[in-house]
């Protein structure tokens, strides 16, 4: 695998790239920037982290932007 686009709620929010024995997340949307550079074991782990981050947000800004 070279890289994989990560979509959340139908919107591309970042990519994962292999880095040693894990996947490094590169954010392309501001609302997931807190996860930028973090390493995950699977793409499912990335999606869970995105869901947790966006569902605990204290604002009601539309996540499609």
Coordinates of C-alpha atoms in Angstrom, one line a residue:
X1 CA 0.0 0.0 0.0
X2 CA 1.4 3.4 -0.9
X3 CA -1.4 5.6 0.5
X4 CA -5.1 5.5 1.0
X5 CA -7.7 8.3 1.1
X6 CA -9.7 8.5 4.3
X7 CA -13.3 9.7 4.0
X8 CA -15.6 10.5 6.9
X9 CA -19.3 11.2 6.3
X10 CA -18.6 11.0 2.6
X11 CA -16.0 13.7 2.7
X12 CA -12.2 13.1 2.1
X13 CA -10.6 14.3 5.3
X14 CA -7.0 12.9 5.0
X15 CA -4.8 10.1 3.8
X16 CA -2.8 7.4 5.5
X17 CA 0.6 6.4 4.4
X18 CA 2.7 3.5 5.6
X19 CA 5.3 4.5 8.2
X20 CA 7.3 1.6 9.7
X21 CA 4.8 -0.9 11.0
X22 CA 1.9 1.5 11.2
X23 CA -0.2 4.0 9.2
X24 CA 0.5 7.7 9.6
X25 CA -2.5 10.0 9.2
X26 CA -2.1 13.2 7.2
X27 CA -5.1 15.5 7.7
X28 CA -6.4 17.6 4.8
X29 CA -9.4 19.1 6.6
X30 CA -9.1 21.5 9.5
X31 CA -11.6 19.7 11.8
X32 CA -9.4 16.6 11.9
X33 CA -6.1 18.4 12.2
X34 CA -5.7 17.3 15.8
X35 CA -5.0 13.8 14.4
X36 CA -2.4 14.9 11.9
X37 CA 0.8 13.0 12.2
X38 CA -0.6 10.3 14.5
X39 CA 0.0 6.7 13.9
X40 CA -2.6 4.0 13.8
X41 CA -2.6 0.2 13.3
X42 CA -5.5 0.1 10.9
X43 CA -7.7 2.4 8.8
X44 CA -10.6 1.4 11.1
X45 CA -8.7 2.9 14.0
X46 CA -8.3 6.1 12.1
X47 CA -12.0 6.3 11.4
X48 CA -12.8 5.6 15.1
X49 CA -10.5 8.4 16.2
X50 CA -12.1 10.8 13.7
X51 CA -15.5 9.9 14.9
X52 CA -14.5 10.4 18.5
X53 CA -12.9 13.7 17.7
X54 CA -15.8 15.1 15.7
X55 CA -18.5 13.8 18.1
X56 CA -16.9 15.3 21.2
X57 CA -16.6 18.7 19.5
X58 CA -18.2 21.5 21.6
X59 CA -19.4 23.5 18.6
X60 CA -22.2 22.7 16.1
X61 CA -20.2 23.7 12.9
X62 CA -21.2 21.7 9.9
X63 CA -18.5 19.0 9.3
X64 CA -19.0 19.0 5.5
X65 CA -17.1 22.2 5.0

